XYZ file of C-alpha atoms in Angstrom:
336
model
C 45.727 43.693 -85.599
C 49.382 43.019 -84.706
C 49.589 42.569 -80.891
C 53.145 42.262 -79.574
C 53.962 39.696 -76.908
C 54.538 42.481 -74.352
C 50.981 43.655 -74.774
C 49.742 40.110 -73.945
C 51.985 39.840 -70.987
C 51.045 43.299 -69.652
C 47.382 42.505 -69.951
C 47.896 39.267 -68.075
C 49.947 41.065 -65.417
C 47.160 43.671 -64.959
C 44.610 40.932 -64.495
C 46.741 39.085 -61.890
C 47.285 42.420 -60.008
C 43.494 43.136 -60.080
C 42.801 39.653 -58.835
C 45.285 40.074 -56.013
C 43.770 43.385 -54.982
C 40.302 41.739 -54.922
C 41.627 38.822 -52.880
C 43.357 41.118 -50.287
C 40.242 43.299 -49.963
C 38.018 40.173 -49.257
C 40.571 38.173 -47.327
C 38.283 37.657 -44.379
C 34.932 35.943 -44.721
C 32.072 38.421 -44.542
C 28.687 39.179 -46.189
C 29.025 41.389 -49.183
C 26.399 44.108 -48.932
C 24.677 45.944 -51.739
C 26.745 49.090 -51.271
C 29.983 47.206 -51.372
C 28.887 45.171 -54.411
C 27.830 48.366 -56.228
C 31.133 49.974 -55.566
C 33.090 46.952 -56.873
C 30.793 46.682 -59.877
C 31.448 50.303 -60.777
C 35.173 49.698 -60.442
C 35.151 46.570 -62.703
C 32.943 48.104 -65.310
C 35.074 51.253 -65.391
C 38.130 49.036 -65.772
C 36.573 47.295 -68.797
C 35.515 50.581 -70.376
C 38.904 52.201 -69.742
C 40.643 49.387 -71.462
C 38.247 49.593 -74.399
C 39.049 53.367 -74.710
C 42.786 52.458 -74.816
C 42.026 49.954 -77.618
C 40.069 52.588 -79.451
C 42.870 55.218 -79.126
C 45.734 52.808 -80.114
C 44.040 50.786 -82.818
C 41.144 52.793 -84.147
C 37.398 53.000 -83.879
C 36.654 49.762 -85.723
C 38.589 47.542 -83.334
C 37.415 49.560 -80.423
C 33.826 48.953 -81.367
C 34.578 45.199 -81.769
C 36.008 45.086 -78.281
C 32.938 46.870 -76.752
C 30.562 44.607 -78.694
C 32.297 41.558 -77.286
C 32.484 43.060 -73.799
C 28.699 43.859 -73.878
C 27.850 40.342 -75.206
C 29.879 38.743 -72.320
C 28.334 41.058 -69.744
C 24.773 40.348 -70.798
C 25.282 36.674 -70.953
C 26.971 36.894 -67.552
C 23.614 37.894 -65.946
C 22.224 34.462 -66.834
C 25.420 32.971 -65.250
C 24.673 35.005 -62.090
C 21.140 33.451 -61.936
C 22.584 29.895 -62.101
C 25.152 30.761 -59.339
C 22.313 32.010 -57.173
C 20.399 28.677 -57.580
C 23.448 26.649 -56.812
C 24.273 28.628 -53.640
C 20.599 28.592 -52.501
C 20.294 24.771 -53.189
C 23.355 23.979 -51.147
C 22.596 26.558 -48.477
C 26.003 28.199 -48.821
C 26.240 31.010 -46.212
C 26.640 34.427 -47.803
C 29.875 35.058 -46.112
C 31.600 32.070 -47.835
C 30.284 32.865 -51.326
C 32.920 35.390 -52.385
C 35.794 32.996 -51.875
C 34.078 30.347 -54.024
C 33.308 32.887 -56.773
C 36.842 34.190 -56.680
C 38.248 30.625 -57.294
C 35.606 30.078 -59.913
C 36.616 33.286 -61.801
C 40.295 32.273 -61.739
C 39.249 28.946 -63.222
C 37.020 30.561 -65.790
C 39.920 32.846 -66.982
C 42.135 29.752 -67.468
C 39.547 27.699 -69.216
C 38.399 30.497 -71.526
C 41.915 31.347 -72.404
C 42.271 27.803 -73.559
C 38.998 27.855 -75.437
C 39.772 31.169 -77.146
C 43.270 29.937 -78.248
C 41.550 26.706 -79.607
C 38.846 28.724 -81.315
C 41.247 31.118 -82.974
C 43.352 28.195 -84.199
C 40.363 26.344 -85.626
C 39.060 29.504 -87.419
C 42.545 30.162 -88.923
C 42.839 26.576 -90.217
C 39.295 25.699 -90.959
C 37.252 28.597 -92.104
C 34.117 26.491 -92.358
C 34.083 26.113 -88.560
C 32.490 29.568 -88.485
C 29.292 28.010 -89.891
C 29.487 25.431 -87.126
C 29.765 28.157 -84.513
C 26.809 30.147 -86.148
C 24.521 27.048 -86.040
C 25.481 26.486 -82.388
C 24.611 30.026 -81.543
C 21.198 29.922 -83.265
C 20.308 26.479 -81.816
C 21.269 27.651 -78.387
C 19.196 30.828 -78.762
C 16.141 28.817 -79.819
C 16.602 26.360 -76.840
C 17.016 29.342 -74.431
C 13.632 30.644 -75.634
C 11.981 27.278 -75.203
C 13.418 26.627 -71.829
C 13.439 30.108 -70.335
C 11.260 29.058 -67.447
C 13.063 25.805 -66.653
C 15.456 25.635 -63.735
C 17.292 22.427 -62.962
C 18.121 21.246 -59.474
C 21.944 21.332 -59.086
C 21.886 18.867 -56.271
C 20.468 16.241 -58.671
C 22.840 17.002 -61.545
C 24.929 14.161 -63.006
C 28.065 16.202 -62.230
C 27.281 16.480 -58.452
C 26.227 12.799 -58.224
C 29.434 11.706 -59.959
C 31.411 14.054 -57.629
C 29.829 12.411 -54.550
C 30.517 8.958 -55.870
C 34.235 9.715 -56.432
C 35.077 12.121 -53.600
C 34.252 11.571 -50.058
C 32.217 14.680 -48.890
C 30.948 15.977 -45.552
C 27.425 17.346 -45.022
C 28.570 20.391 -43.157
C 30.553 23.517 -43.925
C 33.906 23.974 -42.077
C 34.260 27.777 -42.667
C 35.703 28.448 -46.037
C 37.679 25.232 -46.262
C 37.303 23.117 -49.360
C 38.873 19.929 -47.720
C 39.338 18.807 -44.169
C 40.891 15.929 -42.487
C 38.410 14.104 -40.303
C 39.317 10.842 -38.526
C 42.541 10.799 -40.378
C 40.766 10.844 -43.771
C 40.912 13.780 -46.183
C 37.350 14.628 -47.185
C 35.793 17.451 -49.272
C 33.278 19.974 -47.797
C 30.145 20.976 -49.723
C 32.040 24.115 -50.862
C 34.339 21.997 -53.027
C 31.292 20.361 -54.688
C 29.808 23.844 -55.282
C 33.055 25.051 -56.788
C 33.170 22.095 -59.159
C 29.527 22.833 -60.226
C 30.255 26.482 -60.730
C 33.408 25.760 -62.876
C 31.412 23.173 -64.925
C 28.503 25.590 -65.544
C 30.964 28.335 -66.645
C 32.449 25.979 -69.194
C 28.901 25.316 -70.560
C 28.341 29.057 -70.731
C 31.689 29.564 -72.491
C 30.577 27.223 -75.321
C 27.949 29.866 -76.105
C 29.649 33.107 -75.245
C 33.046 32.612 -76.937
C 31.586 31.790 -80.436
C 29.349 34.898 -79.848
C 32.237 37.106 -79.369
C 33.955 35.614 -82.411
C 30.910 36.642 -84.320
C 31.779 40.285 -83.788
C 35.543 40.093 -83.974
C 38.131 37.588 -85.183
C 40.918 39.147 -83.213
C 41.994 36.725 -80.407
C 43.415 39.599 -78.299
C 40.057 41.374 -78.270
C 38.069 38.157 -77.686
C 40.376 37.343 -74.617
C 40.439 40.869 -73.161
C 36.558 41.385 -73.557
C 36.084 38.081 -71.781
C 38.564 38.817 -69.071
C 37.369 42.203 -68.129
C 33.792 41.051 -68.170
C 34.463 38.015 -65.990
C 36.422 40.029 -63.463
C 33.327 41.812 -62.508
C 31.055 38.796 -62.146
C 31.473 38.366 -58.412
C 30.385 41.973 -57.718
C 27.559 41.613 -60.229
C 26.329 38.462 -58.475
C 26.173 40.201 -55.009
C 24.529 43.160 -56.628
C 21.895 41.350 -58.701
C 21.409 37.846 -57.044
C 18.385 38.805 -55.067
C 16.957 40.933 -57.834
C 17.123 38.219 -60.571
C 13.407 37.551 -60.239
C 12.718 40.885 -61.736
C 14.610 40.172 -65.041
C 11.595 38.078 -66.418
C 12.390 38.960 -70.103
C 16.119 38.771 -69.923
C 16.398 35.208 -71.359
C 14.256 36.383 -74.361
C 16.725 39.241 -74.968
C 19.823 36.932 -74.550
C 18.238 34.415 -76.885
C 17.689 37.214 -79.440
C 21.274 38.330 -79.107
C 22.611 34.756 -79.658
C 20.397 34.242 -82.698
C 21.385 37.685 -84.088
C 25.046 37.121 -83.837
C 24.636 33.496 -85.119
C 22.801 34.734 -88.194
C 25.406 37.519 -88.637
C 28.202 34.910 -88.595
C 26.430 32.633 -90.958
C 25.955 35.264 -93.434
C 29.454 36.954 -93.230
C 30.489 35.906 -96.748
C 27.235 37.400 -98.226
C 26.489 40.447 -96.123
C 29.056 42.514 -94.213
C 27.243 43.962 -91.217
C 29.143 47.005 -89.877
C 30.351 46.657 -86.384
C 28.505 49.865 -85.441
C 25.240 48.316 -86.550
C 25.957 45.024 -84.710
C 26.894 46.910 -81.523
C 23.719 49.040 -81.782
C 21.429 45.953 -82.211
C 22.949 44.289 -79.078
C 22.519 47.460 -77.027
C 18.828 47.871 -78.153
C 17.939 44.263 -77.560
C 19.590 44.186 -74.116
C 18.076 47.536 -73.088
C 14.556 46.517 -74.351
C 14.845 43.249 -72.334
C 15.964 44.837 -69.127
C 13.604 47.891 -69.413
C 10.617 45.762 -70.155
C 11.469 43.416 -67.221
C 11.912 46.248 -64.768
C 8.648 47.932 -65.835
C 6.622 44.709 -65.658
C 7.986 43.985 -62.117
C 7.987 47.522 -60.708
C 7.190 47.534 -57.080
C 8.928 44.194 -56.370
C 11.786 44.367 -53.797
C 14.772 42.274 -53.256
C 14.050 38.576 -52.693
C 16.385 35.628 -51.975
C 16.412 32.975 -54.604
C 14.475 29.890 -53.640
C 16.439 26.654 -53.786
C 15.287 24.233 -56.460
C 15.864 21.125 -54.329
C 15.473 20.091 -50.687
C 19.132 19.147 -49.906
C 20.559 21.733 -47.643
C 23.812 21.807 -45.691
C 24.829 23.608 -42.457
C 27.786 25.114 -40.599
C 29.803 22.883 -38.568
C 29.189 23.015 -34.749
C 32.085 23.906 -32.420
C 32.298 20.202 -31.402
C 32.498 19.156 -35.045
C 35.259 21.673 -35.729
C 37.176 20.478 -32.609
C 36.897 16.940 -33.841
C 39.232 17.831 -36.845
C 42.924 17.378 -36.682
C 44.597 19.748 -34.142
C 46.193 21.811 -36.918
C 42.907 22.592 -38.745
C 41.024 22.993 -35.553
C 43.254 25.870 -34.426
C 42.730 27.884 -37.650
C 40.069 30.624 -37.303
C 36.864 30.015 -39.207
């Protein structure tokens, strides 16, 4: 697949424009309702599918199927990411109206980090073909661990990353609107939102270690790996607001995700011996995901939306008017 530089630049420009549209649409802090989240989810999914159709028309059905396989893998793994975000927000008591801004910044960071990881992965595969077997082993091991630990949920307020952040960065115990840092008493300090953003970025890096090798298992085209990741990630914020309080119903999802990781890992490990058609690989992924989601919804039918319970007891609160007034005059005059 020979992708000219202008195509890379055009895709990056489209992504920047889409992010700008999203930022303008949510420039004021407000609670994202289910209807709004559903509308944006449809928009982002339609954008990803439309790009896949363009790939199909320009480069043929084989590469089109590879893109859709990668897009579907990333979307399915993203549901697990949504669950982790929900736990982080619940454990820190982040008000719903501030969550979109944090997720927006998190997605921007995820696009940058994944771009770096994809470039590194493509370079390693090109220079060291045996690295595919390392990726395959990583996927299989991760899938097995996901099966074993599918019911375990760590407390983000007790994580090593958060404790290290608190030791290094002075942090308040209250939220000052959507601000990440404030100047209080002449000292620049972080708000809990900055700690939450750091945790979200760190968890996405962990997820990328699984998801990027998984996409390389269905396509070795860096352009397809990047675009499948990008269009899947762009819709994560809307997916979070749509699914966060329904995540308790996806009881078999991790089993399905583990099966997908193991499948693509085995496929990658045997690529020199057995050439699995992309159509077959895509069909297997669809069947596994549909079975996991369908079985989950059937088993939990009748259950409504429910807020995610925090895993820890450490909660933060919004600043009082007096606390806001105690900030430097410049910050205090800014609307919350």
